[in-house]
Amino acid sequence: MNRRSINSWREIETEVLNRIQSRVWAPGFLIPNEAELAKEFGCARATVNRALRAVADAGLLDRKRKAGTRVATHPVRTAKLTIPIIRHEIEQQNQTYSHMLVASELSTPPLHVRAHMKLAENSAALSVEAVHMADQRPYVHENRWINPESVPDILTLDLANNNANEWLVAHAPFTRGDIGISAIQADAKLADIFDTQVNDALIVVDRTTWNIDQSITMVRLTYHAGYRMRTVV
Amino acid sequence: MNRRSINSWREIETEVLNRIQSRVWAPGFLIPNEAELAKEFGCARATVNRALRAVADAGLLDRKRKAGTRVATHPVRTAKLTIPIIRHEIEQQNQTYSHMLVASELSTPPLHVRAHMKLAENSAALSVEAVHMADQRPYVHENRWINPESVPDILTLDLANNNANEWLVAHAPFTRGDIGISAIQADAKLADIFDTQVNDALIVVDRTTWNIDQSITMVRLTYHAGYRMRTVV
DNA sequence: CAGTGGTCTAGACCACAAG
DNA sequence: TTGTGGTCTAGACCACTGG
């Protein structure tokens, strides 16, 4: 075969994607092993490995030792949902960010919060309620519980002039988090905050972050009516 | 230093994460270069590279040639939002999947669809409306436009017995897609489908997929009331 | 210009899993 | 048992970019 030598993993990745897309390698097809592809492309096996690993990470190939590499029959694609700092998200739209603290209080969280955050029955947590504004208009409402055992410094922080969202990102790295996205009807309070109608549909993001097995914070973000989360695959 | 030798990239990754989390390497800190870390860990530079690349991909390190590697000050975390085949999502919850075709018709799409899918003014597209059921209960409503130029075979497919969602995944690989998530109030039709109240808040996912620059399909998925998308970071 | 990460190579050994 | 991907090494050169 007079194929010109392909020796960058990105070129190999492109070639592999082309073969999959053009169905030269159809779904379920067992593709040649790394050594053979390396010979075909005239490069080292490690380079082929790098390329195939990238394509497999994207969900288009299934790789198994001994069994070889197959084109995924039902590629499970994943979209990257970025979790931006709210100020950044707003400023990226060329709007002016501001932040309003509604309330902050150290108290005993309700049962469902204690349960989800794995807090002891009599333990106190810091409750923070705030509204993030874009060009002075309410953008997202934040309702947060913070575990002071994970971030004791939060108790001495001036939350009126500091933003819990950003402060936590910089000072409380987390190892994992769970996220839920749902839709709710605006109640009277939310309708008032967002200057919209009761029963308007709003997007809600619930997120809890953990340091190993200790909860850091549990937050509910309720976005203004008409908000649209966007991403690409 | 009497450090034991660390020579797997996963161990190095763990060690790096530990140093970031314990703030031994604080946000903004310029960490040693790959060669130095390789010496410290007693491994090859390529191994350090593999580990640092993984951590950087996770958003916790910023790497630049010549400038070196710094701990991210505002780590941009990304959650993986999987785009499952609806049948799989339902079966994973141990529910029985079924699928009901409401309508399918070749017709001229409305302007906003033509515009988004980049279709010519007089071109026809296949419109498919269906409901996916879990244990006989409506789970998600699907409203889809398919570009027959991208997937001509769809025109001869028996959509009553085949599921456009799955068929497209297997037969029309896409190179990119854009996704929007929003909340809407149920209108009379959706309330009827989901046997819920008008004005109930529903989650809507709009997705358009592309083969290079040619649109394949544009779909609106409207989930039943109370549906919750979940993911982890 | 020079330091850093990005990548490639040729070879080696290992870990897993199919048969 | 054995074929396949997974990983590591030591070295090399390249590409980008800060100073």
XYZ file of C-alpha atoms (C1' of nucleotides) in Angstrom:
504
model
C 0.000 0.000 0.000
C 1.366 3.352 -1.023
C -0.195 5.270 1.830
C 1.844 8.271 2.809
C 3.116 8.065 6.313
C 0.788 9.394 8.987
C 2.608 9.989 12.194
C 0.683 12.444 14.280
C -1.979 11.063 16.569
C -4.376 13.791 15.491
C -4.086 12.736 11.864
C -4.711 9.144 12.840
C -7.691 10.215 14.915
C -9.104 12.073 11.917
C -8.547 9.098 9.643
C -10.244 6.770 12.107
C -13.206 9.117 12.474
C -13.479 9.270 8.697
C -13.546 5.519 8.380
C -16.244 5.254 11.011
C -18.323 8.002 9.560
C -18.035 6.727 6.008
C -18.951 3.277 7.331
C -15.802 1.730 5.889
C -15.640 0.603 9.476
C -19.303 -0.029 10.211
C -20.815 -0.261 13.689
C -19.705 -3.514 15.321
C -16.725 -3.944 13.008
C -13.576 -5.320 14.594
C -10.848 -2.987 13.460
C -7.228 -4.077 13.002
C -5.151 -4.189 16.135
C -2.740 -1.463 17.131
C 0.322 -3.171 15.732
C -1.247 -3.597 12.305
C -2.469 -0.023 12.196
C 0.960 1.189 13.228
C 2.414 -0.697 10.303
C -0.213 0.666 7.950
C 0.288 4.247 9.061
C 4.029 3.899 9.351
C 4.240 5.067 12.938
C 4.824 3.710 16.422
C 2.166 1.686 18.184
C 2.063 4.241 21.001
C 0.912 6.846 18.514
C -1.904 4.634 17.287
C -2.781 3.931 20.896
C -3.034 7.622 21.671
C -5.375 8.184 18.744
C -7.606 5.182 19.391
C -7.825 6.061 23.058
C -9.070 9.532 22.137
C -11.728 8.144 19.826
C -12.746 5.572 22.421
C -13.019 8.314 25.053
C -15.395 10.088 22.718
C -17.539 6.966 22.789
C -17.147 5.857 19.174
C -14.969 2.818 19.814
C -15.173 0.028 22.359
C -11.811 -1.353 23.380
C -11.155 -4.510 25.313
C -7.955 -6.366 25.929
C -7.681 -9.522 23.960
C -11.050 -8.907 22.341
C -9.764 -5.978 20.311
C -11.329 -2.716 19.246
C -14.801 -2.476 17.745
C -16.804 0.387 16.352
C -19.488 1.208 18.901
C -22.916 0.078 17.764
C -24.737 2.546 19.964
C -22.218 5.272 20.600
C -22.923 6.872 23.947
C -22.128 10.472 23.371
C -21.525 12.838 26.214
C -21.894 16.584 26.186
C -19.696 18.676 28.388
C -21.778 20.725 30.726
C -19.554 23.444 32.114
C -20.116 24.655 35.628
C -19.081 28.256 35.301
C -18.551 30.797 37.987
C -21.735 32.802 37.708
C -19.928 36.103 37.414
C -17.922 34.761 34.503
C -21.015 33.457 32.777
C -22.660 36.869 33.012
C -19.605 38.872 32.041
C -19.074 36.648 29.038
C -22.385 37.947 27.750
C -21.073 41.502 28.159
C -23.421 42.187 31.003
C -22.559 43.785 34.297
C -22.446 41.403 37.210
C -23.680 42.232 40.649
C -24.567 40.177 43.641
C -27.060 40.700 46.418
C -27.000 38.865 49.710
C -30.496 38.157 50.927
C -29.733 36.303 54.113
C -27.068 34.261 55.818
C -27.513 32.418 59.034
C -25.984 29.589 60.983
C -28.740 27.161 61.793
C -29.842 23.572 61.782
C -30.693 22.460 58.274
C -33.940 20.648 57.522
C -33.913 16.884 57.487
C -33.584 16.353 53.737
C -30.563 18.630 53.650
C -28.935 16.913 56.625
C -29.590 13.568 55.025
C -28.181 14.479 51.646
C -25.130 16.230 53.099
C -24.611 13.508 55.680
C -24.683 15.934 58.604
C -25.182 14.901 62.189
C -28.606 15.476 63.643
C -27.699 18.363 65.902
C -25.106 19.996 63.673
C -25.423 23.512 62.382
C -24.692 24.644 58.861
C -24.412 28.016 57.219
C -27.393 28.943 55.111
C -26.833 31.537 52.402
C -29.449 33.032 50.150
C -28.369 35.365 47.387
C -29.358 36.680 44.000
C -26.923 37.150 41.135
C -27.796 39.971 38.785
C -26.926 40.679 35.164
C -27.215 44.362 34.271
C -29.142 44.858 37.508
C -31.694 42.265 36.527
C -32.078 39.061 38.534
C -30.279 36.253 36.758
C -30.168 33.363 39.169
C -31.295 32.786 42.710
C -28.940 30.855 44.953
C -29.992 28.904 48.007
C -27.062 27.265 49.666
C -26.089 25.245 52.701
C -22.438 25.124 53.657
C -20.885 22.553 55.944
C -18.681 24.513 58.362
C -16.716 21.398 59.191
C -15.412 21.344 55.647
C -14.755 25.069 55.339
C -14.527 26.679 58.787
C -13.156 29.897 57.292
C -16.544 30.592 55.748
C -17.899 31.559 59.155
C -15.674 34.626 59.377
C -16.188 35.675 55.762
C -18.089 38.857 54.998
C -20.684 37.383 52.691
C -22.239 40.718 51.818
C -19.082 41.704 50.000
C -17.864 38.253 49.076
C -19.603 35.837 46.864
C -19.992 32.374 48.318
C -20.032 30.865 44.841
C -16.617 32.234 43.925
C -15.077 31.976 47.348
C -15.847 28.294 47.579
C -14.446 27.587 44.140
C -11.139 29.143 45.112
C -10.944 27.907 48.689
C -12.715 24.592 48.857
C -11.636 22.278 46.077
C -13.953 19.335 45.775
C -13.266 15.819 44.694
C -16.710 15.020 43.371
C -20.164 16.446 42.987
C -23.621 15.346 42.029
C -25.911 17.446 39.902
C -29.608 17.362 39.194
C -31.468 19.486 36.687
C -35.198 19.887 36.859
C -38.009 22.304 36.136
C -40.285 23.933 38.673
C -43.180 26.339 38.644
C -42.407 29.739 40.097
C -44.028 30.283 43.460
C -44.976 33.746 44.694
C -41.532 34.417 46.113
C -39.636 33.417 42.981
C -42.111 35.237 40.783
C -41.430 38.336 42.846
C -37.657 37.939 42.650
C -37.644 37.462 38.911
C -40.526 39.845 38.237
C -42.442 37.189 36.384
C -45.714 35.297 36.699
C -46.513 32.701 39.295
C -46.432 29.273 37.597
C -43.825 30.329 35.046
C -41.488 27.425 34.319
C -37.996 27.834 35.750
C -34.865 25.730 35.420
C -33.375 24.509 38.672
C -29.911 23.071 39.194
C -29.208 21.231 42.435
C -25.582 20.552 43.128
C -23.818 19.002 46.073
C -20.043 18.884 46.257
C -17.872 16.640 48.341
C -14.361 16.419 49.616
C -13.871 12.669 49.613
C -16.880 11.685 51.719
C -17.465 14.934 53.540
C -19.991 17.304 52.056
C -18.883 20.847 51.363
C -21.944 22.593 50.096
C -25.365 21.917 48.683
C -26.770 24.571 46.442
C -29.981 25.134 44.532
C -29.682 27.539 41.633
C -32.962 28.759 40.180
C -32.594 30.591 36.892
C -34.735 33.384 35.552
C -37.601 32.528 33.215
C -36.454 31.877 29.685
C -32.965 30.803 30.740
C -31.408 28.270 28.434
C -28.431 26.095 29.228
C -26.371 25.524 26.116
C -23.648 23.106 25.258
C -22.199 21.198 22.357
C -21.135 17.661 21.632
C 14.313 12.770 49.527
C 13.449 9.199 50.419
C 10.226 9.085 48.468
C 9.400 5.661 47.212
C 9.279 5.444 43.482
C 5.926 6.285 41.910
C 5.761 5.065 38.371
C 2.165 4.729 37.356
C 0.478 7.764 35.919
C -2.599 7.148 38.048
C -0.536 7.287 41.236
C 1.044 10.505 40.078
C -2.385 11.879 39.238
C -3.575 11.030 42.734
C -0.526 12.614 44.322
C -0.987 15.780 42.279
C -4.659 15.970 43.203
C -3.699 15.557 46.846
C -1.214 18.388 46.692
C -3.769 20.662 45.082
C -6.500 19.721 47.474
C -4.296 20.072 50.558
C -3.145 23.427 49.191
C 0.496 22.370 49.276
C 0.155 23.575 45.727
C -2.194 26.507 46.175
C -4.237 28.104 43.375
C -1.928 30.047 41.088
C 1.170 28.158 42.207
C 3.715 27.353 39.521
C 4.461 23.695 39.979
C 7.819 22.111 39.086
C 8.290 21.247 35.456
C 7.845 17.764 34.090
C 11.540 16.891 34.168
C 11.848 17.802 37.838
C 8.730 15.881 38.805
C 9.980 12.885 36.860
C 13.175 13.001 38.895
C 11.240 13.368 42.141
C 8.906 10.485 41.362
C 11.626 8.370 39.832
C 9.817 7.816 36.556
C 9.971 8.880 32.930
C 8.871 12.334 31.886
C 6.224 10.832 29.598
C 4.560 9.324 32.632
C 4.440 12.654 34.432
C 3.114 14.195 31.248
C 0.308 11.683 31.067
C -0.722 12.404 34.644
C -0.529 16.186 34.391
C -2.443 16.125 31.140
C -5.234 14.201 32.823
C -5.425 16.679 35.691
C -5.308 19.602 33.278
C -8.115 18.043 31.241
C -10.144 17.947 34.429
C -9.639 21.689 34.681
C -7.463 21.810 37.799
C -4.208 22.783 36.099
C -3.391 25.320 33.433
C -0.509 24.331 31.204
C 1.354 26.535 28.774
C 4.571 25.935 26.946
C 7.433 27.904 28.295
C 5.237 29.425 31.012
C 4.901 26.119 32.814
C 2.053 24.519 34.738
C -0.005 26.402 37.302
C -2.768 25.357 39.638
C -5.991 26.806 38.236
C -7.254 29.715 40.307
C -10.835 29.280 39.184
C -11.079 25.691 38.075
C -13.705 25.338 35.381
C -15.281 22.024 36.131
C -17.314 20.208 33.570
C -19.975 17.614 34.179
C -20.493 14.893 31.659
C -24.013 14.947 30.394
C -24.666 11.644 28.717
C -27.003 11.497 25.768
C -28.482 8.063 26.196
C -30.619 6.112 23.848
C -34.013 6.608 25.423
C -34.771 2.911 25.525
C -31.545 2.279 27.431
C -32.288 5.046 29.907
C -35.674 3.539 30.660
C -34.497 -0.055 30.812
C -31.719 0.944 33.159
C -34.421 1.894 35.625
C -35.905 -1.581 35.264
C -38.929 -0.280 33.462
C -40.443 -1.626 30.297
C -39.817 0.451 27.241
C -42.341 1.046 24.550
C -42.653 3.541 21.777
C -45.621 5.087 20.072
C -45.493 6.847 16.739
C -47.900 9.765 16.675
C -47.232 11.075 13.203
C -44.665 11.126 10.458
C -44.851 13.208 7.365
C -42.639 14.616 4.678
C -43.280 18.320 4.516
C -41.729 21.746 4.421
C -40.450 22.710 7.862
C -41.317 26.061 9.367
C -38.884 28.900 8.919
C -37.090 28.635 12.256
C -36.392 24.960 11.628
C -35.146 25.596 8.092
C -32.945 28.364 9.387
C -31.418 26.349 12.187
C -30.920 23.256 10.047
C -29.675 25.303 7.127
C -32.228 23.858 4.723
C -33.089 25.406 1.373
C -36.318 27.327 1.216
C -38.286 24.819 -0.811
C -36.776 21.651 0.632
C -38.832 19.037 2.401
C -37.884 17.281 5.595
C -39.298 14.357 7.474
C -41.256 15.306 10.542
C -41.622 12.640 13.227
C -43.636 12.890 16.391
C -43.462 10.090 18.925
C -43.866 9.307 22.588
C -41.524 7.027 24.508
C -43.142 5.164 27.373
C -41.798 3.620 30.556
C -44.037 0.905 31.954
C -46.777 2.149 29.621
C -46.577 5.635 31.056
C -45.454 8.549 28.888
C -41.822 9.324 29.597
C -40.713 11.727 26.934
C -42.301 13.337 23.929
C -40.171 13.577 20.806
C -40.672 16.105 18.052
C -38.149 15.697 15.322
C -37.186 16.982 11.899
C -34.895 14.849 9.795
C -32.935 16.089 6.799
C -33.438 13.466 4.075
C -30.365 14.698 2.238
C -28.250 13.475 5.131
C -30.075 10.188 5.664
C -32.089 9.254 2.570
C -32.692 5.741 3.925
C -34.974 7.170 6.564
C -37.667 7.732 3.954
C -38.165 4.018 3.405
C -37.994 3.097 7.080
C -41.084 1.811 8.837
C -41.172 4.308 11.671
C -44.085 2.651 13.434
C -41.894 -0.336 14.195
C -38.563 1.390 14.233
C -37.505 4.060 16.566
C -36.052 7.130 14.891
C -33.971 7.873 17.972
C -32.159 4.542 17.858
C -32.055 4.163 14.126
C -30.321 7.498 13.689
C -27.752 6.725 16.361
C -26.764 3.558 14.562
C -27.022 4.787 10.991
C -26.200 8.458 10.994
C -23.058 9.182 12.950
C -22.695 12.877 13.609
C -19.604 14.957 13.934
C -21.054 17.605 16.200
C -24.229 18.693 17.884
C -25.615 21.623 19.792
C -27.826 21.217 22.799
C -30.112 23.552 24.684
C -31.924 22.811 27.912
C -34.837 24.918 29.047
C -38.090 24.790 30.959
C -41.555 25.316 29.541
C -45.095 25.316 30.829
C -47.202 22.432 29.641
C -49.788 23.464 27.102
C -53.071 21.613 26.699
C -51.578 19.076 24.313
C -48.585 18.207 26.496
C -50.739 18.144 29.610
C -52.926 15.616 27.842
C -49.985 13.475 26.730
C -48.441 13.374 30.169
C -51.729 13.330 32.034
C -50.747 16.340 34.066
C -51.934 19.898 34.615
C -51.673 22.708 32.111
C -48.870 25.048 33.241
C -46.900 22.272 34.892
C -43.170 22.895 34.450
C -41.477 20.517 32.007
C -37.832 20.077 31.026
C -37.119 20.457 27.339
C -33.973 19.400 25.508
C -33.382 20.760 22.024
C -30.663 19.044 20.086
C -29.419 19.458 16.535
C -26.782 17.168 15.123
C -24.531 17.732 12.157
C -22.390 15.801 9.778
C -19.649 18.340 9.147
C -21.811 21.277 8.036
C -24.900 19.394 6.940
C -27.671 19.032 9.470
C -28.929 15.543 10.195
C -31.762 16.019 12.620
C -33.224 18.564 14.988
C -35.160 17.167 17.895
C -37.105 18.550 20.807
C -37.480 16.168 23.722
C -40.050 17.147 26.315
C -39.871 15.112 29.504
C -42.680 14.210 31.834
C -43.358 16.399 34.839
C -40.985 15.721 37.694
C -38.231 14.428 35.421
C -34.761 15.074 36.731
C -31.578 14.925 34.714
C -28.748 13.667 36.859
C -25.033 13.674 36.456
C -21.830 13.834 38.432
C -18.600 15.764 38.322
C 16.670 33.129 22.360
C 15.795 29.492 25.461
C 12.655 26.973 28.588
C 8.599 24.442 28.743
C 5.156 21.324 27.380
C 3.734 18.360 23.175
C 4.665 14.500 20.727
C 6.931 10.551 18.579
C 9.832 6.287 18.659
C 11.327 1.529 19.487
C 11.202 -1.566 22.636
C 9.622 -3.839 26.714
C 6.684 -5.863 30.122
C 2.208 -6.270 32.202
C -2.956 -7.098 32.915
C -6.866 -8.712 31.396
C -10.048 -11.756 29.284
C -11.520 -14.887 25.436
C -11.334 -19.504 24.266
C -2.912 -20.283 27.162
C -2.292 -16.418 24.372
C -3.657 -12.245 21.841
C -4.825 -7.683 22.725
C -4.762 -3.276 24.728
C -2.455 -0.592 28.768
C 1.445 1.368 30.274
C 6.267 2.595 31.105
C 11.001 3.948 29.567
C 14.880 6.653 27.719
C 15.731 9.442 24.446
C 14.823 12.657 20.854
C 12.995 16.496 18.303
C 9.408 19.888 17.736
C 6.217 23.978 18.689
C 4.994 27.520 21.131
C 5.741 31.555 23.704
C 7.755 34.489 27.522
C 11.302 37.475 28.201
